[in-house]
PDB file of C-alpha atoms in Angstrom:
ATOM      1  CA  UNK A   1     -14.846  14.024  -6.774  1.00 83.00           C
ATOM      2  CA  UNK A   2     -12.701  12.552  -3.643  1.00 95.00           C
ATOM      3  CA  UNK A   3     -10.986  14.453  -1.060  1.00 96.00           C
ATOM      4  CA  UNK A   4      -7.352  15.209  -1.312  1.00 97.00           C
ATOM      5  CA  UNK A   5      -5.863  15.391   1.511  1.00 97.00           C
ATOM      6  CA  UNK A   6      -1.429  16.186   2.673  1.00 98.00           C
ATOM      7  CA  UNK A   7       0.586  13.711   1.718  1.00 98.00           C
ATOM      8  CA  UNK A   8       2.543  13.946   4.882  1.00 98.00           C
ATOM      9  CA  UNK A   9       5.414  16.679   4.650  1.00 97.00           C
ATOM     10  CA  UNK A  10       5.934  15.777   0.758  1.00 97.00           C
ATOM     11  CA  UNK A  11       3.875  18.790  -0.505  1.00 97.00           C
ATOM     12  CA  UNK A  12       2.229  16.352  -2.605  1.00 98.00           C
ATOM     13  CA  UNK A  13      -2.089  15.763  -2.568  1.00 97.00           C
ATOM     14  CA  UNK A  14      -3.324  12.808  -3.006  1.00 98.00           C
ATOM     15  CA  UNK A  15      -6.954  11.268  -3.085  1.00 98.00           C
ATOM     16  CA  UNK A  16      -8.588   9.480   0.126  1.00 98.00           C
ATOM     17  CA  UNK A  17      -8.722   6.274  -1.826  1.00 98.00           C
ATOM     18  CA  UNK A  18      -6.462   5.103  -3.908  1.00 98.00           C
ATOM     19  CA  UNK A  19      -5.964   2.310  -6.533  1.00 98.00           C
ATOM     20  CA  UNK A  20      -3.925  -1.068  -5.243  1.00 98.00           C
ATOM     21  CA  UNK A  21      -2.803  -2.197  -8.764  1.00 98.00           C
ATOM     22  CA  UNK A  22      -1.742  -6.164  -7.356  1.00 97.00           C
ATOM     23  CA  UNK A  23      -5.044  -7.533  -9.019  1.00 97.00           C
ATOM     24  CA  UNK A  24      -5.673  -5.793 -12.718  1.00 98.00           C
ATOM     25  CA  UNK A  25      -4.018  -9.578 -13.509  1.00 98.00           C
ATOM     26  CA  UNK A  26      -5.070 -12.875 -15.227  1.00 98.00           C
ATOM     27  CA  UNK A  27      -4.814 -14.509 -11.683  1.00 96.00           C
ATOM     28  CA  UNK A  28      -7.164 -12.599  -9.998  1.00 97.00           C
ATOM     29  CA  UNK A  29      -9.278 -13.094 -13.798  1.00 97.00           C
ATOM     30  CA  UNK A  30      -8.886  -9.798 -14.518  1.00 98.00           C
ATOM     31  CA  UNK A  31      -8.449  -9.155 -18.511  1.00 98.00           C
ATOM     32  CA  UNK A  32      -5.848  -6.357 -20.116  1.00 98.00           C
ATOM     33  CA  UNK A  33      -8.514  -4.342 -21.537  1.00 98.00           C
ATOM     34  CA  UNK A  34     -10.138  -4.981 -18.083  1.00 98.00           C
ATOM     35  CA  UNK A  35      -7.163  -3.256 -16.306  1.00 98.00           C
ATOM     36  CA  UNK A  36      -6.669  -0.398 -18.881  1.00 98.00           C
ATOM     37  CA  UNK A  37     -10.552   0.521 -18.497  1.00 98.00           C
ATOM     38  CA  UNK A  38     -10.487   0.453 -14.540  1.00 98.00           C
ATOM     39  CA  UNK A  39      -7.389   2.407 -14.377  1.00 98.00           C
ATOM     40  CA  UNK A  40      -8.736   4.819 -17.282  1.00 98.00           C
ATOM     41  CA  UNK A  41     -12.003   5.018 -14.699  1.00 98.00           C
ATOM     42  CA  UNK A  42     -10.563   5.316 -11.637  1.00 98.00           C
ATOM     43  CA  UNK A  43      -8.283   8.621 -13.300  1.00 98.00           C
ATOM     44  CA  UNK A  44     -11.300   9.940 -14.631  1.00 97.00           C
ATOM     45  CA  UNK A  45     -13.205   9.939 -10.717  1.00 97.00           C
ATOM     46  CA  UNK A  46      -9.881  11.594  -9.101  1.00 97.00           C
ATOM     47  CA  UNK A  47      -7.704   8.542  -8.517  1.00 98.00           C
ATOM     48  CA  UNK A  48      -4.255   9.610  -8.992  1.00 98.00           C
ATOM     49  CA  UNK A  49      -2.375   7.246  -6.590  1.00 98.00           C
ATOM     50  CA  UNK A  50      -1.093   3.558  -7.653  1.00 98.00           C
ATOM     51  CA  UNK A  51       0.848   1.097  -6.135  1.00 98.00           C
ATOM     52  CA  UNK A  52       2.302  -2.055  -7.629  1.00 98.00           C
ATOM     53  CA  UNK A  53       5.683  -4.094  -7.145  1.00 98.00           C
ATOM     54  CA  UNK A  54       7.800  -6.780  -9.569  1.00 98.00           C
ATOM     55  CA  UNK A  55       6.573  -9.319  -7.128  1.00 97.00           C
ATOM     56  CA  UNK A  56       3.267  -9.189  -8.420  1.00 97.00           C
ATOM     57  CA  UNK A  57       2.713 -11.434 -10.859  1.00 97.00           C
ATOM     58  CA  UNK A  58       6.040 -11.773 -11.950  1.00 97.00           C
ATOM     59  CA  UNK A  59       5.684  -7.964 -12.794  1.00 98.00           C
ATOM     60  CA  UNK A  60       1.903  -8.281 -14.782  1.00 98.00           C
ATOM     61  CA  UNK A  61       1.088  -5.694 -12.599  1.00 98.00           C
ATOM     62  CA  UNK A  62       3.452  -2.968 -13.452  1.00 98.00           C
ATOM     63  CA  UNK A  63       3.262  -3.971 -17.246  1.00 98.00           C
ATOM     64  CA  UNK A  64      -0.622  -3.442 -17.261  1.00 98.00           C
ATOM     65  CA  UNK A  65      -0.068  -0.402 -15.199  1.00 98.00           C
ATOM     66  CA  UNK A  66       2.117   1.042 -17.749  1.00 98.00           C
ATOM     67  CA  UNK A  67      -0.137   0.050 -20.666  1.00 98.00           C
ATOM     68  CA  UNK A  68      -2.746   1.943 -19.080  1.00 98.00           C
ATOM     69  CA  UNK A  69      -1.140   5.496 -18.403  1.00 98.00           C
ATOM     70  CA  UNK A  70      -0.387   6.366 -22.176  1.00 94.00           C
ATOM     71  CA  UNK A  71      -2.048   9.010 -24.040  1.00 93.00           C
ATOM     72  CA  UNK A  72      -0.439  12.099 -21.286  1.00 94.00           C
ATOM     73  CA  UNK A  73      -2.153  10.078 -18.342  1.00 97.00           C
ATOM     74  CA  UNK A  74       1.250   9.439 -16.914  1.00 97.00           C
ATOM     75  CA  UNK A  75       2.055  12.775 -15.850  1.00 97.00           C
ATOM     76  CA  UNK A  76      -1.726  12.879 -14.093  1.00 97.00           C
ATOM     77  CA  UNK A  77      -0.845  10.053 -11.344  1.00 98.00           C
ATOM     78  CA  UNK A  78       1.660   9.105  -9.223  1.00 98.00           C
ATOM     79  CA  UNK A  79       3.135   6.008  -8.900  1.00 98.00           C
ATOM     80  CA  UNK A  80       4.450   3.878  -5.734  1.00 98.00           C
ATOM     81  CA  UNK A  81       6.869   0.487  -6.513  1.00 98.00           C
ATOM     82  CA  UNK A  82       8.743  -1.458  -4.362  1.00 98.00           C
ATOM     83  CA  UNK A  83      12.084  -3.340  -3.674  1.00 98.00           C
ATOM     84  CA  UNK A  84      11.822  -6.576  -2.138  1.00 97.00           C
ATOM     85  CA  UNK A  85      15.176  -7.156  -2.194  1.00 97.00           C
ATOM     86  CA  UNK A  86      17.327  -6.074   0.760  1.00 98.00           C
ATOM     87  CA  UNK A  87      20.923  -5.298  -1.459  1.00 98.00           C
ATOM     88  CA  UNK A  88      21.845  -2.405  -3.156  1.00 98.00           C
ATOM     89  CA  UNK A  89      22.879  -4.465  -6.845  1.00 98.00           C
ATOM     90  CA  UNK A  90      19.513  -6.173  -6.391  1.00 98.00           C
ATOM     91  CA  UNK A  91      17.363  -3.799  -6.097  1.00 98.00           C
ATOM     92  CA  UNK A  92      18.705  -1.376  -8.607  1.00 98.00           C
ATOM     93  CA  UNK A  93      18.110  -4.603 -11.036  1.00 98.00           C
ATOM     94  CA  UNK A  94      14.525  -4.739  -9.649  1.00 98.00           C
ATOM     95  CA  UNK A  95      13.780  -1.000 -10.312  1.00 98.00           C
ATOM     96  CA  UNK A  96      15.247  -1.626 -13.997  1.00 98.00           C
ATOM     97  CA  UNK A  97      12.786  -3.845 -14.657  1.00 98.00           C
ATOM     98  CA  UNK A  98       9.912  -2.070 -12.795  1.00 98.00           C
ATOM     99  CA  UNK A  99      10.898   1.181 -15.124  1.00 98.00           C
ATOM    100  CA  UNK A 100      10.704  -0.867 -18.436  1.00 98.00           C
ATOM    101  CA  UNK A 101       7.214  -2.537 -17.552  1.00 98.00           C
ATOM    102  CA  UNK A 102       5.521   1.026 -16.158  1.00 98.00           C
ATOM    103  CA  UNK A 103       7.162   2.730 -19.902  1.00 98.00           C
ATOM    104  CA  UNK A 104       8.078   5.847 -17.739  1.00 98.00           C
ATOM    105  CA  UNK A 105      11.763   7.142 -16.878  1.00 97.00           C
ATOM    106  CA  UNK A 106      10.885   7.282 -13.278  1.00 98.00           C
ATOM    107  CA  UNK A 107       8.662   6.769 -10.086  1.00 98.00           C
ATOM    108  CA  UNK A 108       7.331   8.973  -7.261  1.00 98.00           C
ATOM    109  CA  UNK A 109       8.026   6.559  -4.838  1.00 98.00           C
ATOM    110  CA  UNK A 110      10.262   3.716  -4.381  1.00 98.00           C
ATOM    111  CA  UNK A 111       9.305   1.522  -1.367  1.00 98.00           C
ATOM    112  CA  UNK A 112      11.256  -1.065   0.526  1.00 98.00           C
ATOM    113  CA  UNK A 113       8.637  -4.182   0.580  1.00 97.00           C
ATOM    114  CA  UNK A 114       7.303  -5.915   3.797  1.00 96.00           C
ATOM    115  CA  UNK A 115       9.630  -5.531   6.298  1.00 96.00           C
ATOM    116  CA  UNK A 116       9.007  -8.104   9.052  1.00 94.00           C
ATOM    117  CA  UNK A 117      12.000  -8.339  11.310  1.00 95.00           C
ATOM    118  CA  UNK A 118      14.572  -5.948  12.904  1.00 96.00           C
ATOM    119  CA  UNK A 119      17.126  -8.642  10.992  1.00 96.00           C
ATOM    120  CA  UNK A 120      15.671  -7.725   7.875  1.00 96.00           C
ATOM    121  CA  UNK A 121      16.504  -4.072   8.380  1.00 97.00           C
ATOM    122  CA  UNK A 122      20.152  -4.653   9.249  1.00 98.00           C
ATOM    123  CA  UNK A 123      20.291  -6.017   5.946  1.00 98.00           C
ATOM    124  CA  UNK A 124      19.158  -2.814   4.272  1.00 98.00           C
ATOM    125  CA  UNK A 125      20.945  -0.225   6.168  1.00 98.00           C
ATOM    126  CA  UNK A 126      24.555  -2.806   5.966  1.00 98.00           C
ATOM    127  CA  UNK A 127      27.058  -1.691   3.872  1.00 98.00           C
ATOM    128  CA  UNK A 128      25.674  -2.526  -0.012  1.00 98.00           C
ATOM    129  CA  UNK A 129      22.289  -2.828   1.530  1.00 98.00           C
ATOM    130  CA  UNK A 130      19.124  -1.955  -0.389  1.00 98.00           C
ATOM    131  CA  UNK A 131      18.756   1.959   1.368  1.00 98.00           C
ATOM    132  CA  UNK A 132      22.108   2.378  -0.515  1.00 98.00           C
ATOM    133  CA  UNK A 133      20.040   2.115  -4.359  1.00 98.00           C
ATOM    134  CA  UNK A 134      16.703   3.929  -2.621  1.00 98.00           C
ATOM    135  CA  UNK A 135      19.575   6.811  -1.940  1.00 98.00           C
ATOM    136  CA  UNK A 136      21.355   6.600  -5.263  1.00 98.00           C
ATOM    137  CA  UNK A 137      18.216   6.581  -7.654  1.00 98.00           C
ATOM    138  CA  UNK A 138      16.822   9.214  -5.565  1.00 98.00           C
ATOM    139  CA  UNK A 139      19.624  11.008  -6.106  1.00 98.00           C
ATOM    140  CA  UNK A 140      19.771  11.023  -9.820  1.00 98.00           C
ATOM    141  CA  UNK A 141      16.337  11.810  -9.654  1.00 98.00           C
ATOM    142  CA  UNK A 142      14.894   8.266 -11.135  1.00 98.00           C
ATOM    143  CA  UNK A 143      12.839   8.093  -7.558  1.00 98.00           C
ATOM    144  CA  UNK A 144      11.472  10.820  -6.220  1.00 98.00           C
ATOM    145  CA  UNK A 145      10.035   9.546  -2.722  1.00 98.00           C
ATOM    146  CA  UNK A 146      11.294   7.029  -0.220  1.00 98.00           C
ATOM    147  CA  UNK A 147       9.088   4.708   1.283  1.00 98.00           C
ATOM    148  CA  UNK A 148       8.705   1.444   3.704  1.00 98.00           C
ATOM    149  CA  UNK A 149       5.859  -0.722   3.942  1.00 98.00           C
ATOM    150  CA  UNK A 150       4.675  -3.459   6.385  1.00 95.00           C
ATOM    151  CA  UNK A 151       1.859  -5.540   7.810  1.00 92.00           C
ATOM    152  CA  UNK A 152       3.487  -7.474  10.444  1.00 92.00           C
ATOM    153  CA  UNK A 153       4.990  -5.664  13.586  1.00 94.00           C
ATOM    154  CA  UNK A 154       4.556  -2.328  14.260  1.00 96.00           C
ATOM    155  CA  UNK A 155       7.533  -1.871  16.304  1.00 97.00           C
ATOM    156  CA  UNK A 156       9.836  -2.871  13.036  1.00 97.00           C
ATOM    157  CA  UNK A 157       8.819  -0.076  11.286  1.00 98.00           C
ATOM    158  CA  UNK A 158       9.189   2.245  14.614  1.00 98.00           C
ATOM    159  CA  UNK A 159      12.687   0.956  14.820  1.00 98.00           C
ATOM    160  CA  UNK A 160      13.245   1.835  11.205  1.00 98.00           C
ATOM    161  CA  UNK A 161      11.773   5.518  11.472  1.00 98.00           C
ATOM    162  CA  UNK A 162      14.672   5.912  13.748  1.00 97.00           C
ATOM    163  CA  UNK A 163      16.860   4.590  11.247  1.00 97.00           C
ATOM    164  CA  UNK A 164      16.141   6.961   8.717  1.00 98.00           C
ATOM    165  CA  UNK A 165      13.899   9.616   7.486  1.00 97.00           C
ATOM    166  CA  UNK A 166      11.540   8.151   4.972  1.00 98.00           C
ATOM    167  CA  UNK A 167       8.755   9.524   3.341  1.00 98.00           C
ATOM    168  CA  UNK A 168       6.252   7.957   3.505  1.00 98.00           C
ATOM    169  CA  UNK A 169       5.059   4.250   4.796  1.00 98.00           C
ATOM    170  CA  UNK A 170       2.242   1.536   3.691  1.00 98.00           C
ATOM    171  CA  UNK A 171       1.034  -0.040   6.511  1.00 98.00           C
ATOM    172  CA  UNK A 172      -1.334  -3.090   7.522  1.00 96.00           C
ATOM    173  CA  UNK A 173      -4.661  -0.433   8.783  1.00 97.00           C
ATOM    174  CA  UNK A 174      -8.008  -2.409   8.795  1.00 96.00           C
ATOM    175  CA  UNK A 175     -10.538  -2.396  11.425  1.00 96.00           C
ATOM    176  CA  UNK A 176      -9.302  -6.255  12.525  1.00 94.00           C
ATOM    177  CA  UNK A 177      -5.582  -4.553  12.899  1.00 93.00           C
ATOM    178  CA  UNK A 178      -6.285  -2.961  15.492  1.00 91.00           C
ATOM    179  CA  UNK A 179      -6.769  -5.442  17.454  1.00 89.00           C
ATOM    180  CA  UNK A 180      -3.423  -7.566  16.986  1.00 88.00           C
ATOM    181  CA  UNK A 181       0.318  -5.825  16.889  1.00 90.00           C
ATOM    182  CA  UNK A 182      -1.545  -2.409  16.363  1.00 94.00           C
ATOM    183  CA  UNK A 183      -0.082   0.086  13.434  1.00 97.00           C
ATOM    184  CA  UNK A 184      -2.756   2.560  14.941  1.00 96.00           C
ATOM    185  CA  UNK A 185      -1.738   2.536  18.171  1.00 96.00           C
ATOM    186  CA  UNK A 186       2.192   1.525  17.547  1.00 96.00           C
ATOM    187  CA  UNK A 187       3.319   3.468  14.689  1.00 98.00           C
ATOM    188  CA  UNK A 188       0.809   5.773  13.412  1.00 97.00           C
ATOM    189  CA  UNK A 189       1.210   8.753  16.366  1.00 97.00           C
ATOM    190  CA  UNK A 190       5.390   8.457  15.581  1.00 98.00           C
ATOM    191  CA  UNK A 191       4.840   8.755  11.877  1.00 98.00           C
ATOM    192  CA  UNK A 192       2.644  11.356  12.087  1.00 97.00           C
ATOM    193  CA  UNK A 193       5.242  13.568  15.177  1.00 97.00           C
ATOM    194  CA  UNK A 194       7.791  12.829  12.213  1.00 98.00           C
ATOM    195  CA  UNK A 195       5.746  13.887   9.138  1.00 98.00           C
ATOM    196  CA  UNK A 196       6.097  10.926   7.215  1.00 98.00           C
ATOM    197  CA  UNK A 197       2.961  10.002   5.048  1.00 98.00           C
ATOM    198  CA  UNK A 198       0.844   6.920   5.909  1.00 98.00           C
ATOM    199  CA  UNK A 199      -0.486   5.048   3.270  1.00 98.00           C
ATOM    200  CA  UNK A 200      -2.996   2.124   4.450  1.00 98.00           C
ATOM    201  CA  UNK A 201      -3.762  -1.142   3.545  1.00 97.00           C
ATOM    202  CA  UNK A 202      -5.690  -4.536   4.191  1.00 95.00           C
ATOM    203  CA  UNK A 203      -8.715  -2.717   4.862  1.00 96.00           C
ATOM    204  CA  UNK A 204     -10.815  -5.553   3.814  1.00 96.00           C
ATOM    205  CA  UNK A 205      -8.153  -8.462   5.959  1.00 93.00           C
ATOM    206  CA  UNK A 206      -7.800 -10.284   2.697  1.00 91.00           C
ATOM    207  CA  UNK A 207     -11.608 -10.497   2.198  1.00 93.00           C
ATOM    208  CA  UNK A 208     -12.716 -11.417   5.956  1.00 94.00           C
ATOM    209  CA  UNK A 209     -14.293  -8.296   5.933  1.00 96.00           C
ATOM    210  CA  UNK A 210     -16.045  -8.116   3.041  1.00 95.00           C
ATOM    211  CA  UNK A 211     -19.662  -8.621   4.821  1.00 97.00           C
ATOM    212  CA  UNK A 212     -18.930  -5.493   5.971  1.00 97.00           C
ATOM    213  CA  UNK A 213     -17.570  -3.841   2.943  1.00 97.00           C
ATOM    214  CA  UNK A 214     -18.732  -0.323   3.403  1.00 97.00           C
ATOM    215  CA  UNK A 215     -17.814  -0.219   7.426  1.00 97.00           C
ATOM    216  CA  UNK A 216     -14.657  -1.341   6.828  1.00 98.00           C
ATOM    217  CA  UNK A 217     -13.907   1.238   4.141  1.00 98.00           C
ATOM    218  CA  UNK A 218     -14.933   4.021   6.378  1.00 98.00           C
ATOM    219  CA  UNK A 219     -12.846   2.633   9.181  1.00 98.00           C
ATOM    220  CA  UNK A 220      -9.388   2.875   7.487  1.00 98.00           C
ATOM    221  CA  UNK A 221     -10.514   6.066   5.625  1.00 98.00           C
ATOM    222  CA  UNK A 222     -11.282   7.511   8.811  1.00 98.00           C
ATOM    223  CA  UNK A 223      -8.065   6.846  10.422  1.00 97.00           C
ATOM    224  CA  UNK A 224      -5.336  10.196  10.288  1.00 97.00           C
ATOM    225  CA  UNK A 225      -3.644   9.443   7.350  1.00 98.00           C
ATOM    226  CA  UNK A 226      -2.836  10.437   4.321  1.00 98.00           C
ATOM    227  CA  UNK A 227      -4.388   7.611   1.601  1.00 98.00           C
ATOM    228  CA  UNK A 228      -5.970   4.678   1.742  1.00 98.00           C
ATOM    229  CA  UNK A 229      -4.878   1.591  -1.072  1.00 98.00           C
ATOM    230  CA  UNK A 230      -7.711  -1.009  -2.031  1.00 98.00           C
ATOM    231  CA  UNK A 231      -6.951  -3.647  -4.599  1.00 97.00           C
ATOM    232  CA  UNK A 232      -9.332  -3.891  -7.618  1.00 96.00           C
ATOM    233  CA  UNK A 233     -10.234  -5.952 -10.170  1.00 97.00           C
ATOM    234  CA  UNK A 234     -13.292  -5.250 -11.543  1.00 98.00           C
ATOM    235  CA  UNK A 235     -15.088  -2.493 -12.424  1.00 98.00           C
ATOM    236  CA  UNK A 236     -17.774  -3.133  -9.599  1.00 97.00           C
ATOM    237  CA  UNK A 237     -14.980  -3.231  -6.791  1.00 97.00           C
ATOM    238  CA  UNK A 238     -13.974   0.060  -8.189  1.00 98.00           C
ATOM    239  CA  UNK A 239     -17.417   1.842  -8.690  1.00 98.00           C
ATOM    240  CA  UNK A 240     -18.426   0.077  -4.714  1.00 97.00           C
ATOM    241  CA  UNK A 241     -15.154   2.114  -3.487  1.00 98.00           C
ATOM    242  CA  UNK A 242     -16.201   5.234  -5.461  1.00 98.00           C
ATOM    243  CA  UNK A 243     -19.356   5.674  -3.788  1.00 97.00           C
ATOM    244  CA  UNK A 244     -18.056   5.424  -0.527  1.00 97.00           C
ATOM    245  CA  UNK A 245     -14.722   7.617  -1.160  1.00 98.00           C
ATOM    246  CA  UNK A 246     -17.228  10.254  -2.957  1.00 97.00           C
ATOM    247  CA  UNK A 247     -19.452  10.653  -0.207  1.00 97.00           C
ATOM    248  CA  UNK A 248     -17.578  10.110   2.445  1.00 97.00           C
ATOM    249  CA  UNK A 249     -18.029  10.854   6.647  1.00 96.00           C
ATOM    250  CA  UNK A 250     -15.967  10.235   9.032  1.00 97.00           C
ATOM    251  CA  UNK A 251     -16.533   7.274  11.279  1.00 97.00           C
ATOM    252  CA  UNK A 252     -17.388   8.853  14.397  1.00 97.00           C
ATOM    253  CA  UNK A 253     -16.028   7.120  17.853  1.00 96.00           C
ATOM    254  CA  UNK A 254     -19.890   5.515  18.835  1.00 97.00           C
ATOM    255  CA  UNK A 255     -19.871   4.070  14.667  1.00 97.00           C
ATOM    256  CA  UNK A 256     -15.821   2.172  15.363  1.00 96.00           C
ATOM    257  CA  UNK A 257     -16.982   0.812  18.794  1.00 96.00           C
ATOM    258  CA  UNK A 258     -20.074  -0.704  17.416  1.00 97.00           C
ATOM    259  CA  UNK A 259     -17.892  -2.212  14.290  1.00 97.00           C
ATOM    260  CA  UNK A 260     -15.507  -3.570  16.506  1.00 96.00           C
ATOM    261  CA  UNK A 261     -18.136  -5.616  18.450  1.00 96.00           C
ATOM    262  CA  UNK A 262     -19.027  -7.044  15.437  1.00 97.00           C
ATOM    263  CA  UNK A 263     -15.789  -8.288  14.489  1.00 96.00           C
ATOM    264  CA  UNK A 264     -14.127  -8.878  17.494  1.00 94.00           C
ATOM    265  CA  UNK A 265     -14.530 -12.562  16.910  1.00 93.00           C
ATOM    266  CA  UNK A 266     -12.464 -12.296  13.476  1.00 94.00           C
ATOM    267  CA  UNK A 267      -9.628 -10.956  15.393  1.00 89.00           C
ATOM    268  CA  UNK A 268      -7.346 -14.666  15.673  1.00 86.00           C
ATOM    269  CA  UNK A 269      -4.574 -15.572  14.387  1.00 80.00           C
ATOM    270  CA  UNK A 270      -5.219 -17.613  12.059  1.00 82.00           C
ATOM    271  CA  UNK A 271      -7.813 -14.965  10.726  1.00 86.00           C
ATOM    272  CA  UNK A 272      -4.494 -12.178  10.341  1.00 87.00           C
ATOM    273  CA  UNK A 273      -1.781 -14.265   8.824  1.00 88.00           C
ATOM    274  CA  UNK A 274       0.247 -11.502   7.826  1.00 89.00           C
ATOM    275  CA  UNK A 275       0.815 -10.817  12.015  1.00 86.00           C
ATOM    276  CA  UNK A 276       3.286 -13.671  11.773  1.00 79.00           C
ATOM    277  CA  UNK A 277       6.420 -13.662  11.171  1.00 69.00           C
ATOM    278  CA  UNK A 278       5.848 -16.833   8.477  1.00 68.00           C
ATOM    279  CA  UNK A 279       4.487 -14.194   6.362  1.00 60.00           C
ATOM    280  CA  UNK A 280       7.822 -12.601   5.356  1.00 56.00           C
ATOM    281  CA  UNK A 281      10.496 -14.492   3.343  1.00 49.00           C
ATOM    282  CA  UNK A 282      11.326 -15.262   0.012  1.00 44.00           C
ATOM    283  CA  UNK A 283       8.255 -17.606  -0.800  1.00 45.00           C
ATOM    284  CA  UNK A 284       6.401 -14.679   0.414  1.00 43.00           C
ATOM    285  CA  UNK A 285       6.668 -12.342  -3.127  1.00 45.00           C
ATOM    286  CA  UNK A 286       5.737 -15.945  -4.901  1.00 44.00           C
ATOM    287  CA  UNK A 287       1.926 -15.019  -3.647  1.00 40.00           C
ATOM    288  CA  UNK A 288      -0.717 -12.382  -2.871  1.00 40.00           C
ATOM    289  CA  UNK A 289       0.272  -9.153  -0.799  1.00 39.00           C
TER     290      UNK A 289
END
């Protein structure tokens, strides 16, 4: 079985590797009885983390999500969604919807999606801004985690740590982020001084890692945090990230150095296009995380 490891000062456990739900969709060719076997698989090896969001196609996700934890499996995972919109009224509307495709009464976390700029974040924390509904539902007990996520720059999601005291936070972590507006270097030693969870993501840079599947794994996996997301959409992605997850050791310092040398040459911008800034905004949520 995988590791569990803190889930920052939560008291929650989670896995090492967790399940990025963004793909069990017809775009990425994946079936519905596809998605409800891989989910029903991954629970099975120990995979009790999932993350989704409306934005993903137009909400496929979630829906598929839902269909699969029936049957008692709901109250065996834990389940991350996000806001991507920065008002209170629209968000709230968002969860709604989120709640009604998922078939449960509530989520463990609610997560504010993709914050790129320090503009974005004066929108949330204004007056009728979107921290307003992660405060209310959490409140009422409909959410019971709050949560940020990013891939962009590390110093927005520094500023908003100061802001206020979130849970947890998803963050852009692959071996070619290190390299360019650094979450490792930036954000990770302030989340961890604060106790918030850190969740990562992009491990394989949107697929420009893939010739090095398993190196890349064991990067991000290595790293001090709490989970690690990978999206999957068939059942080979998912047994691939099994076998590495279930026997699992640590990158050691002389193993990352050696990576790095062989992807330095990745490490461009047009290689990381989530490091700009044109990677935020509305048409954003229209296409792939």
């Amino acid at each position: 079985m995988i590791k569990q490891q803190p889930f920052g000062r939560t008291g929650w456990e989670v896995p090492l590797l967790s399940f990025g739900a963004q793909r069990i969709v017809d775009e990425h060719n994946c079936t519905e009885e596809e998605a409800i076997q891989i989910v029903h698989t991954a629970i099975e090896h120990g995979i009790t983390y999932f993350d989704t969001a409306p934005s993903y196609s137009d909400g496929q996700s979630e829906y598929r999500l839902g269909l699969s934890l029936t049957e008692g499996r709901r109250a065996q995972v834990r389940i991350a969604t996000k806001t991507h919109d920065r008002t209170r009224d629209g968000s709230l509307k968002l969860l709604e919807g989120s709640l009604k495709r998922l078939q449960t009464d509530y989520v463990d976390e609610w997560r504010l999606h993709n914050i790129v700029t320090v503009e974005e974040l004066d929108r949330i924390f204004a007056k009728g801004g979107a921290i307003e509904a992660l405060q209310q539902m959490q409140a009422e007990g409909v959410v019971k985690k709050l949560s940020i996520s990013g891939h962009t720059n590390p110093q927005v999601l520094v500023e908003a740590l100061r802001r206020f005291d979130f849970d947890s936070s998803l963050v852009a972590l692959s071996a070619l982020d290190h390299h360019i507006y650094s979450f490792a270097h930036e954000f990770l030693p302030l989340a961890r001084e604060k106790g918030v969870a850190v969740v990562g993501m992009k491990v394989m840079a949107l697929g420009k890692l893939a010739p090095w599947y398993e190196k890349a794994l064991r990067y991000t996996l290595s790293l001090p945090i709490s989970t690690t997301i990978v999206g999957m959409e068939t059942m080979e992605q998912l047994e691939r990230n099994l076998a590495v997850a279930e026997n699992f050791t640590p990158m050691d310092e002389l193993e990352r150095l050696e990576f790095w040398k062989e992807i330095l040459h990745l490490a461009r911008p047009e290689t990381l296009p989530w490091k700009a800034q044109e990677w935020g905004g509305d048409t954003w949520y229209k296409r792939d995380a």
